[in-house]
Amino acid sequence: MAKLHVKFENGDPDRVIEFNPADAPFHHDGRPGSILDILLGHKIHLEHACGGNCACTTCHVVVKEGMAKLSEAEESEEDMLDKAPGLTPTSRLGCQAVVTDPNAEITVVIPRFTINLASESHEGS
Ligand code: FES
């Protein structure tokens, strides 16, 4: 079984999903076996304004572990990601990053949903 550890920047409790990539699709949005597909199929909410079609950035996730186990990003994904608030070197679009390895162990962080690039957050000092 593959494992997907999910952490939430908004403070929701961590989740661990065990799944068999061969069982994809788990839901009906995003590429079959994508992080979005896995999350939705296990009743974990991830925004997906464009319906999982690589046309928005709301499904942005930050991969903390297991990047090499995900399908490689295509140019269309990279182009979209360039517009994502809070972009990191290990950012992916959840609807495009597919897990195929049945032994994959992946950790992702779901960033706080942000639209306003200019907004500043001041953490308690
Ligand atoms: S849901 Fe829109 S790009 Fe993934």
XYZ file of N, CA and C and ligand atoms in Angstrom:
379
model
N 0.838 -1.204 0.000
C 0.000 0.000 0.000
C 0.873 1.256 0.000
N 0.432 2.233 -0.731
C 1.109 3.529 -0.710
C 0.505 4.362 0.426
N 1.295 5.332 0.890
C 0.834 6.161 2.000
C 0.946 7.631 1.638
N -0.098 8.360 1.946
C -0.064 9.802 1.744
C -0.322 10.483 3.086
N 0.708 11.161 3.578
C 0.557 11.932 4.822
C 0.125 13.340 4.431
N -0.891 13.837 5.091
C -1.420 15.151 4.735
C -1.355 16.059 5.949
N -0.699 17.202 5.781
C -0.649 18.198 6.858
C -1.329 19.457 6.362
N -1.951 20.172 7.277
C -2.728 21.348 6.903
C -2.143 22.585 7.554
N -1.843 23.576 6.746
C -1.275 24.800 7.295
C -2.278 25.554 8.164
N -3.553 25.259 7.983
C -4.560 25.967 8.782
C -4.774 25.333 10.150
N -3.970 24.309 10.472
C -4.039 23.738 11.808
C -4.957 22.540 11.949
N -5.634 22.137 10.858
C -6.446 20.924 10.942
C -5.540 19.739 11.277
N -6.096 18.708 11.918
C -5.266 17.562 12.297
C -4.697 16.833 11.073
N -3.480 16.312 11.228
C -2.850 15.552 10.148
C -3.686 14.330 9.803
N -3.567 13.883 8.571
C -4.257 12.675 8.140
C -3.263 11.764 7.432
N -3.484 10.489 7.507
C -2.679 9.538 6.750
C -3.633 8.678 5.933
N -3.396 8.624 4.639
C -4.247 7.817 3.771
C -3.420 6.649 3.251
N -3.939 5.457 3.393
C -3.303 4.299 2.770
C -4.144 3.916 1.573
N -3.489 3.689 0.463
C -4.261 3.421 -0.751
C -3.428 2.587 -1.717
N -4.113 1.962 -2.626
C -3.443 1.202 -3.673
C -3.586 1.987 -4.973
N -2.459 2.509 -5.505
C -2.555 3.340 -6.716
C -3.282 2.636 -7.856
N -3.258 1.310 -7.863
C -3.921 0.567 -8.933
C -5.441 0.718 -8.871
N -5.958 1.175 -7.712
C -7.408 1.346 -7.572
C -7.915 2.665 -8.149
N -7.004 3.528 -8.606
C -7.421 4.837 -9.137
C -8.298 4.639 -10.378
N -9.221 5.540 -10.668
C -9.521 6.765 -9.921
C -10.351 6.513 -8.663
N -10.132 7.400 -7.677
C -10.849 7.306 -6.406
C -12.048 8.249 -6.383
N -12.015 9.212 -7.271
C -13.084 10.223 -7.330
C -13.230 10.592 -8.798
N -13.715 11.781 -9.099
C -13.891 12.098 -10.511
C -13.278 13.419 -10.935
N -12.428 14.011 -10.097
C -11.765 15.245 -10.497
C -10.256 15.048 -10.483
N -9.585 15.686 -11.434
C -8.129 15.582 -11.512
C -7.732 14.298 -12.219
N -6.434 14.164 -12.451
C -5.963 12.944 -13.093
C -6.203 11.749 -12.173
N -6.554 10.609 -12.733
C -6.727 9.426 -11.881
C -5.429 9.144 -11.114
N -5.548 8.959 -9.809
C -4.367 8.683 -8.993
C -3.600 9.926 -8.593
N -4.129 11.102 -8.944
C -3.453 12.343 -8.537
C -3.729 12.606 -7.057
N -2.954 13.500 -6.479
C -3.147 13.830 -5.064
C -4.571 14.336 -4.835
N -5.072 15.142 -5.769
C -6.461 15.617 -5.633
C -7.437 14.439 -5.637
N -7.248 13.548 -6.582
C -8.123 12.378 -6.699
C -8.081 11.537 -5.409
N -6.890 11.332 -4.895
C -6.737 10.517 -3.676
C -7.425 11.207 -2.494
N -7.185 12.508 -2.346
C -7.773 13.233 -1.212
C -9.298 13.223 -1.283
N -9.841 13.604 -2.436
C -11.300 13.681 -2.551
C -11.926 12.309 -2.341
N -11.255 11.288 -2.856
C -11.767 9.928 -2.725
C -11.735 9.431 -1.291
N -10.987 10.129 -0.430
C -10.925 9.761 0.986
C -11.529 10.853 1.853
N -12.418 11.608 1.234
C -13.216 12.608 1.950
C -12.376 13.705 2.599
N -11.260 14.046 1.958
C -10.464 15.172 2.446
C -10.580 16.288 1.426
N -10.976 17.451 1.919
C -11.251 18.549 1.005
C -9.968 19.196 0.489
N -9.900 19.391 -0.816
C -8.854 20.225 -1.407
C -9.549 21.069 -2.468
N -9.297 22.368 -2.428
C -9.928 23.238 -3.428
C -9.551 22.757 -4.823
N -10.456 22.901 -5.755
C -10.139 22.527 -7.155
C -11.093 23.277 -8.076
N -10.887 24.600 -8.084
C -11.832 25.495 -8.752
C -12.055 25.158 -10.220
N -11.036 24.661 -10.911
C -11.204 24.393 -12.346
C -11.633 22.951 -12.596
N -11.900 22.216 -11.523
C -12.353 20.833 -11.690
C -11.225 19.858 -11.985
N -9.996 20.265 -11.652
C -8.870 19.343 -11.846
C -8.343 19.328 -13.264
N -8.420 20.486 -13.918
C -8.015 20.545 -15.325
C -6.784 21.404 -15.589
N -5.955 21.591 -14.579
C -4.706 22.332 -14.760
C -4.959 23.755 -15.253
N -6.018 24.374 -14.763
C -6.357 25.717 -15.228
C -6.559 26.697 -14.081
N -6.082 26.352 -12.884
C -6.150 27.294 -11.763
C -4.977 26.948 -10.849
N -4.952 27.500 -9.647
C -3.864 27.138 -8.724
C -4.422 26.739 -7.362
N -5.735 26.549 -7.292
C -6.339 26.326 -5.981
C -6.006 24.952 -5.396
N -5.509 24.034 -6.216
C -5.172 22.699 -5.709
C -3.698 22.598 -5.339
N -3.038 23.760 -5.217
C -1.606 23.816 -4.873
C -1.295 23.052 -3.582
N -0.344 22.145 -3.663
C 0.154 21.479 -2.458
C 1.673 21.582 -2.443
N 2.244 21.536 -1.246
C 3.698 21.560 -1.114
C 4.147 20.167 -0.694
N 5.023 19.578 -1.505
C 5.473 18.209 -1.246
C 6.682 18.252 -0.315
N 6.555 17.583 0.821
C 7.648 17.591 1.799
C 8.487 16.326 1.696
N 7.893 15.266 1.240
C 8.591 13.986 1.110
C 8.017 13.242 -0.067
N 8.876 12.541 -0.801
C 8.377 11.657 -1.851
C 8.197 12.320 -3.203
N 8.829 13.480 -3.405
C 8.695 14.197 -4.682
C 9.023 13.274 -5.862
N 10.057 12.436 -5.694
C 10.497 11.565 -6.793
C 9.462 10.495 -7.130
N 8.510 10.302 -6.239
C 7.488 9.269 -6.458
C 6.289 9.800 -7.230
N 6.315 11.094 -7.529
C 5.186 11.693 -8.241
C 5.506 11.819 -9.721
N 4.481 11.787 -10.542
C 4.681 11.995 -11.973
C 5.346 13.355 -12.172
N 6.146 13.466 -13.234
C 6.835 14.736 -13.460
C 5.867 15.808 -13.913
N 6.146 17.044 -13.481
C 5.265 18.152 -13.871
C 5.458 18.465 -15.345
N 4.359 18.630 -16.056
C 4.447 19.054 -17.445
C 4.506 20.571 -17.494
N 4.808 21.072 -18.692
C 4.983 22.514 -18.817
C 3.727 23.286 -18.430
N 2.575 22.733 -18.776
C 1.329 23.427 -18.462
C 1.159 23.580 -16.956
N 1.601 22.554 -16.211
C 1.518 22.637 -14.745
C 2.495 23.686 -14.220
N 3.719 23.653 -14.755
C 4.726 24.637 -14.313
C 4.233 26.055 -14.564
N 3.619 26.266 -15.723
C 3.133 27.603 -16.071
C 2.072 28.062 -15.088
N 1.188 27.146 -14.730
C 0.120 27.469 -13.794
C 0.705 27.740 -12.414
N 1.627 26.885 -12.003
C 2.212 27.004 -10.664
C 2.911 28.345 -10.464
N 3.475 28.872 -11.561
C 4.154 30.166 -11.463
C 3.232 31.231 -10.894
N 1.930 31.007 -11.020
C 0.969 32.005 -10.530
C 0.473 31.675 -9.124
N 0.924 30.579 -8.559
C 0.389 30.160 -7.265
C 0.956 31.009 -6.131
N 0.074 31.511 -5.255
C 0.568 32.221 -4.076
C 1.384 31.262 -3.217
N 2.505 31.741 -2.691
C 3.297 30.906 -1.787
C 4.015 29.774 -2.480
N 4.378 29.968 -3.758
C 5.076 28.933 -4.525
C 6.384 28.524 -3.832
N 6.654 27.222 -3.804
C 7.909 26.725 -3.244
C 8.569 25.826 -4.286
N 9.853 25.470 -4.089
C 10.528 24.612 -5.077
C 9.888 23.228 -5.177
N 9.119 22.815 -4.173
C 8.484 21.496 -4.240
C 6.967 21.610 -4.329
N 6.507 22.719 -4.869
C 5.066 22.885 -5.079
C 4.603 22.035 -6.254
N 3.391 21.528 -6.163
C 2.762 20.816 -7.283
C 1.286 21.189 -7.323
N 0.695 20.965 -8.472
C -0.752 21.055 -8.556
C -1.296 19.685 -8.166
N -2.151 19.679 -7.170
C -2.664 18.406 -6.661
C -3.376 17.580 -7.722
N -3.992 18.255 -8.689
C -4.762 17.514 -9.699
C -3.885 16.927 -10.788
N -2.586 17.311 -10.811
C -1.703 16.851 -11.890
C -0.625 15.878 -11.407
N -0.314 15.901 -10.122
C 0.760 15.061 -9.581
C 0.206 13.677 -9.254
N 0.605 12.686 -10.025
C 0.028 11.352 -9.915
C 0.985 10.398 -9.202
N 0.416 9.573 -8.331
C 1.184 8.551 -7.627
C 0.938 7.205 -8.321
N 2.012 6.548 -8.761
C 1.828 5.234 -9.385
C 2.523 4.128 -8.602
N 3.563 4.475 -7.841
C 4.334 3.476 -7.100
C 3.511 2.925 -5.930
N 3.260 1.605 -5.909
C 2.426 1.040 -4.839
C 3.074 1.117 -3.461
N 4.386 1.446 -3.409
C 5.046 1.566 -2.110
C 5.412 3.010 -1.779
N 4.889 3.929 -2.549
C 5.250 5.339 -2.354
C 4.859 5.806 -0.958
N 5.702 6.636 -0.389
C 5.350 7.300 0.871
C 5.550 8.795 0.638
N 4.468 9.516 0.712
C 4.486 10.919 0.305
C 3.902 11.775 1.423
N 4.512 12.932 1.632
C 3.967 13.884 2.606
C 3.702 15.199 1.900
N 2.502 15.706 2.043
C 2.182 17.007 1.446
C 1.608 17.943 2.503
N 1.840 19.223 2.293
C 1.237 20.249 3.135
C 0.226 21.000 2.278
N -0.970 21.158 2.805
C -1.990 21.939 2.117
C -1.882 23.372 2.613
N -1.446 24.273 1.748
C -1.269 25.660 2.203
C -2.610 26.291 2.540
N -2.540 27.302 3.366
C -3.733 28.096 3.631
C -4.229 28.640 2.305
N -5.514 28.686 2.120
C -6.042 29.166 0.843
C -5.878 30.674 0.757
N -5.063 31.129 -0.180
C -4.825 32.563 -0.290
C -5.091 33.016 -1.710
N -5.788 34.092 -1.852
C -6.028 34.641 -3.185
C -5.196 35.889 -3.367
N -5.104 36.650 -2.306
C -4.479 37.955 -2.400
C -2.967 37.872 -2.214
N -2.250 37.964 -3.335
C -0.800 37.842 -3.290
C -0.154 38.907 -2.411
N -0.812 40.065 -2.317
C -0.207 41.180 -1.632
C -0.459 41.169 -0.130
N -1.377 40.289 0.303
C -1.703 40.316 1.725
C -0.516 39.813 2.539
N -0.273 40.435 3.643
C 0.848 40.028 4.477
C 0.321 39.355 5.727
N 0.994 38.303 6.135
C 0.543 37.692 7.389
C 1.556 38.033 8.476
N 1.042 38.478 9.571
C 1.924 38.766 10.702
C 1.656 37.734 11.780
N 2.572 36.831 11.945
C 2.371 35.817 12.958
C 2.646 36.441 14.316
N 1.969 35.965 15.333
C 2.074 36.534 16.683
C 3.517 36.781 17.092
N 3.801 37.939 17.622
C 5.189 38.220 17.978
C 5.347 38.263 19.480
S -7.839 22.059 -9.725
Fe -7.377 23.681 -11.019
S -5.325 23.287 -11.513
Fe -5.794 21.672 -10.179
